[in-house]
mmCIF file of C-alpha atoms in Angstrom:
data_model
loop_
_atom_site.group_PDB
_atom_site.id
_atom_site.type_symbol
_atom_site.label_atom_id
_atom_site.label_comp_id
_atom_site.label_asym_id
_atom_site.label_seq_id
_atom_site.Cartn_x
_atom_site.Cartn_y
_atom_site.Cartn_z
ATOM 1 C CA ILE A 1 0.299 0.277 -0.215
ATOM 2 C CA MET A 2 1.231 3.454 -0.789
ATOM 3 C CA ASN A 3 2.163 5.503 1.872
ATOM 4 C CA ILE A 4 -0.667 7.995 3.266
ATOM 5 C CA GLN A 5 2.204 11.216 2.789
ATOM 6 C CA PHE A 6 1.841 10.080 -1.664
ATOM 7 C CA PHE A 7 -2.039 11.052 -1.555
ATOM 8 C CA ARG A 8 -1.234 13.861 0.995
ATOM 9 C CA LEU A 9 0.911 15.299 -1.610
ATOM 10 C CA ILE A 10 -0.990 14.890 -4.122
ATOM 11 C CA ILE A 11 -3.769 16.955 -2.201
ATOM 12 C CA LEU A 12 -1.780 19.565 -1.460
ATOM 13 C CA ILE A 13 -0.962 19.662 -5.236
ATOM 14 C CA LEU A 14 -3.682 19.934 -6.958
ATOM 15 C CA SER A 15 -6.079 21.253 -4.795
ATOM 16 C CA GLY A 16 -3.536 24.498 -4.793
ATOM 17 C CA LEU A 17 -3.105 24.177 -8.767
ATOM 18 C CA ILE A 18 -6.939 24.385 -8.521
ATOM 19 C CA ALA A 19 -7.210 27.496 -6.151
ATOM 20 C CA GLY A 20 -4.261 29.394 -7.724
ATOM 21 C CA THR A 21 -6.111 28.960 -11.181
ATOM 22 C CA LEU A 22 -9.232 30.126 -10.517
ATOM 23 C CA PHE A 23 -7.350 32.956 -8.663
ATOM 24 C CA GLY A 24 -5.700 33.509 -11.082
ATOM 25 C CA ILE A 25 -8.211 34.321 -13.734
ATOM 26 C CA TRP A 26 -9.635 36.605 -10.319
ATOM 27 C CA ALA A 27 -7.238 38.042 -10.071
ATOM 28 C CA GLY A 28 -5.305 38.934 -14.001
ATOM 29 C CA TYR A 29 -8.627 38.698 -16.166
ATOM 30 C CA ASN A 30 -11.910 40.908 -14.765
ATOM 31 C CA PRO A 31 -13.629 41.582 -18.339
ATOM 32 C CA LYS A 32 -15.725 44.288 -16.887
ATOM 33 C CA GLY A 33 -14.448 46.404 -19.417
ATOM 34 C CA LEU A 34 -13.640 44.561 -22.060
ATOM 35 C CA SER A 35 -15.077 45.460 -25.384
ATOM 36 C CA VAL A 36 -17.124 42.654 -26.023
ATOM 37 C CA GLN A 37 -14.867 40.956 -29.232
ATOM 38 C CA THR A 38 -11.846 41.053 -26.606
ATOM 39 C CA TYR A 39 -14.637 39.197 -24.142
ATOM 40 C CA VAL A 40 -15.786 36.536 -26.656
ATOM 41 C CA GLU A 41 -12.280 36.205 -27.935
ATOM 42 C CA GLN A 42 -10.668 35.523 -24.346
ATOM 43 C CA GLN A 43 -13.842 33.801 -22.673
ATOM 44 C CA GLN A 44 -13.421 31.037 -25.425
ATOM 45 C CA GLY A 45 -9.719 30.834 -24.967
ATOM 46 C CA VAL A 46 -10.100 29.881 -21.654
ATOM 47 C CA ILE A 47 -13.707 28.100 -22.496
ATOM 48 C CA ARG A 48 -11.293 25.601 -24.640
ATOM 49 C CA ALA A 49 -8.654 25.383 -21.859
ATOM 50 C CA LEU A 50 -9.562 25.044 -19.190
ATOM 51 C CA ASN A 51 -13.926 23.434 -19.117
ATOM 52 C CA THR A 52 -13.207 20.007 -18.760
ATOM 53 C CA LEU A 53 -9.603 19.646 -17.673
ATOM 54 C CA MET A 54 -10.106 21.980 -14.062
ATOM 55 C CA PRO A 55 -13.812 19.507 -13.487
ATOM 56 C CA LEU A 56 -11.676 16.781 -14.387
ATOM 57 C CA MET A 57 -8.685 17.963 -11.339
ATOM 58 C CA GLY A 58 -11.497 18.966 -9.128
ATOM 59 C CA LEU A 59 -13.223 15.118 -9.127
ATOM 60 C CA ILE A 60 -9.975 14.048 -8.992
ATOM 61 C CA THR A 61 -8.907 16.006 -6.229
ATOM 62 C CA ILE A 62 -12.590 15.648 -4.235
ATOM 63 C CA LEU A 63 -11.926 11.779 -3.926
ATOM 64 C CA ILE A 64 -8.393 11.878 -2.986
ATOM 65 C CA THR A 65 -9.318 14.042 -0.226
ATOM 66 C CA VAL A 66 -12.831 12.488 1.061
ATOM 67 C CA ALA A 67 -10.449 9.279 0.909
ATOM 68 C CA VAL A 68 -7.410 10.643 2.213
ATOM 69 C CA ALA A 69 -9.418 11.319 5.471
ATOM 70 C CA PHE A 70 -11.221 8.079 5.811
ATOM 71 C CA MET A 71 -7.782 6.892 5.907
ATOM 72 C CA LEU A 72 -6.693 9.936 9.021
ATOM 73 C CA LYS A 73 -10.044 9.271 11.213
ATOM 74 C CA GLU A 74 -8.454 7.954 13.882
ATOM 75 C CA HIS A 75 -7.241 11.648 13.928
ATOM 76 C CA GLN A 76 -10.649 12.917 13.957
ATOM 77 C CA ALA A 77 -9.401 16.999 13.808
ATOM 78 C CA THR A 78 -7.141 16.653 10.361
ATOM 79 C CA PHE A 79 -10.151 13.962 9.540
ATOM 80 C CA VAL A 80 -12.347 16.969 9.789
ATOM 81 C CA ILE A 81 -11.157 19.377 8.308
ATOM 82 C CA LEU A 82 -10.030 17.208 5.171
ATOM 83 C CA LEU A 83 -13.984 16.633 5.349
ATOM 84 C CA LEU A 84 -14.845 20.361 5.372
ATOM 85 C CA ALA A 85 -12.012 20.316 2.375
ATOM 86 C CA ALA A 86 -13.565 18.039 0.522
ATOM 87 C CA GLY A 87 -17.294 19.894 1.238
ATOM 88 C CA LEU A 88 -16.046 22.757 -0.056
ATOM 89 C CA LEU A 89 -14.642 21.622 -3.211
ATOM 90 C CA ILE A 90 -17.294 20.448 -3.997
ATOM 91 C CA VAL A 91 -19.712 23.249 -3.183
ATOM 92 C CA SER A 92 -17.059 25.101 -5.961
ATOM 93 C CA GLY A 93 -17.462 22.088 -8.286
ATOM 94 C CA LEU A 94 -21.457 22.374 -8.418
ATOM 95 C CA ILE A 95 -21.167 25.959 -8.589
ATOM 96 C CA THR A 96 -19.430 24.945 -12.374
ATOM 97 C CA LYS A 97 -21.280 22.176 -13.197
ATOM 98 C CA LEU A 98 -23.960 24.395 -12.875
ATOM 99 C CA GLY A 99 -24.021 28.170 -13.069
ATOM 100 C CA ASN A 100 -20.709 28.457 -15.167
ATOM 101 C CA GLN A 101 -20.382 25.613 -17.442
ATOM 102 C CA PRO A 102 -23.600 26.508 -18.596
ATOM 103 C CA ILE A 103 -22.828 29.876 -19.563
ATOM 104 C CA ASN A 104 -19.744 29.082 -21.031
ATOM 105 C CA ALA A 105 -22.194 26.565 -23.227
ATOM 106 C CA ILE A 106 -23.918 29.840 -24.398
ATOM 107 C CA VAL A 107 -19.598 32.578 -25.211
ATOM 108 C CA ILE A 108 -18.507 28.774 -26.461
ATOM 109 C CA THR A 109 -21.347 29.542 -29.809
ATOM 110 C CA TRP A 110 -20.611 33.602 -30.168
ATOM 111 C CA GLU A 111 -19.676 34.963 -33.365
ATOM 112 C CA LYS A 112 -17.012 37.993 -31.762
ATOM 113 C CA SER A 113 -18.878 40.700 -34.085
ATOM 114 C CA ASN A 114 -22.126 39.449 -33.114
ATOM 115 C CA ALA A 115 -22.786 38.692 -29.580
ATOM 116 C CA PRO A 116 -26.472 39.503 -28.551
ATOM 117 C CA THR A 117 -27.159 42.421 -26.767
ATOM 118 C CA ASN A 118 -27.540 40.183 -23.063
ATOM 119 C CA TRP A 119 -23.562 39.570 -23.045
ATOM 120 C CA THR A 120 -22.995 41.669 -20.261
ATOM 121 C CA GLU A 121 -25.429 40.211 -17.622
ATOM 122 C CA LEU A 122 -23.894 37.231 -19.224
ATOM 123 C CA ARG A 123 -20.700 37.879 -18.377
ATOM 124 C CA ASP A 124 -21.398 39.275 -15.033
ATOM 125 C CA ARG A 125 -23.222 36.212 -13.724
ATOM 126 C CA TRP A 126 -20.779 34.100 -15.442
ATOM 127 C CA TRP A 127 -17.501 36.545 -13.165
ATOM 128 C CA SER A 128 -20.428 36.528 -10.231
ATOM 129 C CA LEU A 129 -20.073 32.775 -9.795
ATOM 130 C CA HIS A 130 -16.108 32.572 -10.370
ATOM 131 C CA THR A 131 -14.902 34.539 -7.202
ATOM 132 C CA ILE A 132 -17.519 32.242 -5.054
ATOM 133 C CA ARG A 133 -15.298 28.947 -6.470
ATOM 134 C CA MET A 134 -12.657 30.694 -6.107
ATOM 135 C CA LEU A 135 -13.833 31.779 -2.652
ATOM 136 C CA THR A 136 -14.260 28.263 -1.404
ATOM 137 C CA ALA A 137 -11.430 26.719 -3.806
ATOM 138 C CA VAL A 138 -8.587 28.768 -1.434
ATOM 139 C CA MET A 139 -10.305 28.031 1.685
ATOM 140 C CA ALA A 140 -10.612 24.174 0.806
ATOM 141 C CA PHE A 141 -6.612 24.729 0.244
ATOM 142 C CA GLY A 142 -6.188 26.132 2.492
ATOM 143 C CA LEU A 143 -7.918 23.288 4.702
ATOM 144 C CA ILE A 144 -5.711 21.085 3.126
ATOM 145 C CA ALA A 145 -2.203 22.539 3.926
ATOM 146 C CA TRP A 146 -3.690 23.387 7.026
ATOM 147 C CA SER A 147 -4.118 19.834 7.614
ATOM 148 C CA SER A 148 -0.757 18.966 6.102
ATOM 149 C CA ILE A 149 1.566 21.125 8.804
ATOM 150 C CA ARG A 150 -0.378 20.544 11.622
ATOM 151 C CA LYS A 151 1.219 17.349 13.942
#
């Protein structure tokens, strides 16, 4: 059986990549103020690059985090911290699946020169959802990191 520390390292790395990617998008790609053409081009590029990769990484991270939590259930504090982290990742995933991805499915069909008149409403809704999922992912990463450095 593989060392549990290996799996803890994997969830630390994966949750860090998820939180870092979402934070980087939040910090560097606020779409307010972009022209419709720039927004569509930028958003479609990000959708193509991350729309499958990030949820897959999230699912893997959730599954391994829950498995590690149960492997460490005799350490009640670590068990609870990891389950809370998994819960936050699940919230982030649900926001993505039920909120961001339906908007992505619409935006990916747009032509830069012919976006619908309500494009800013969808942009702003996506951004609000993204901000919430970024916060939940960063909190999950913090909990996983904390669980890794405590006792």
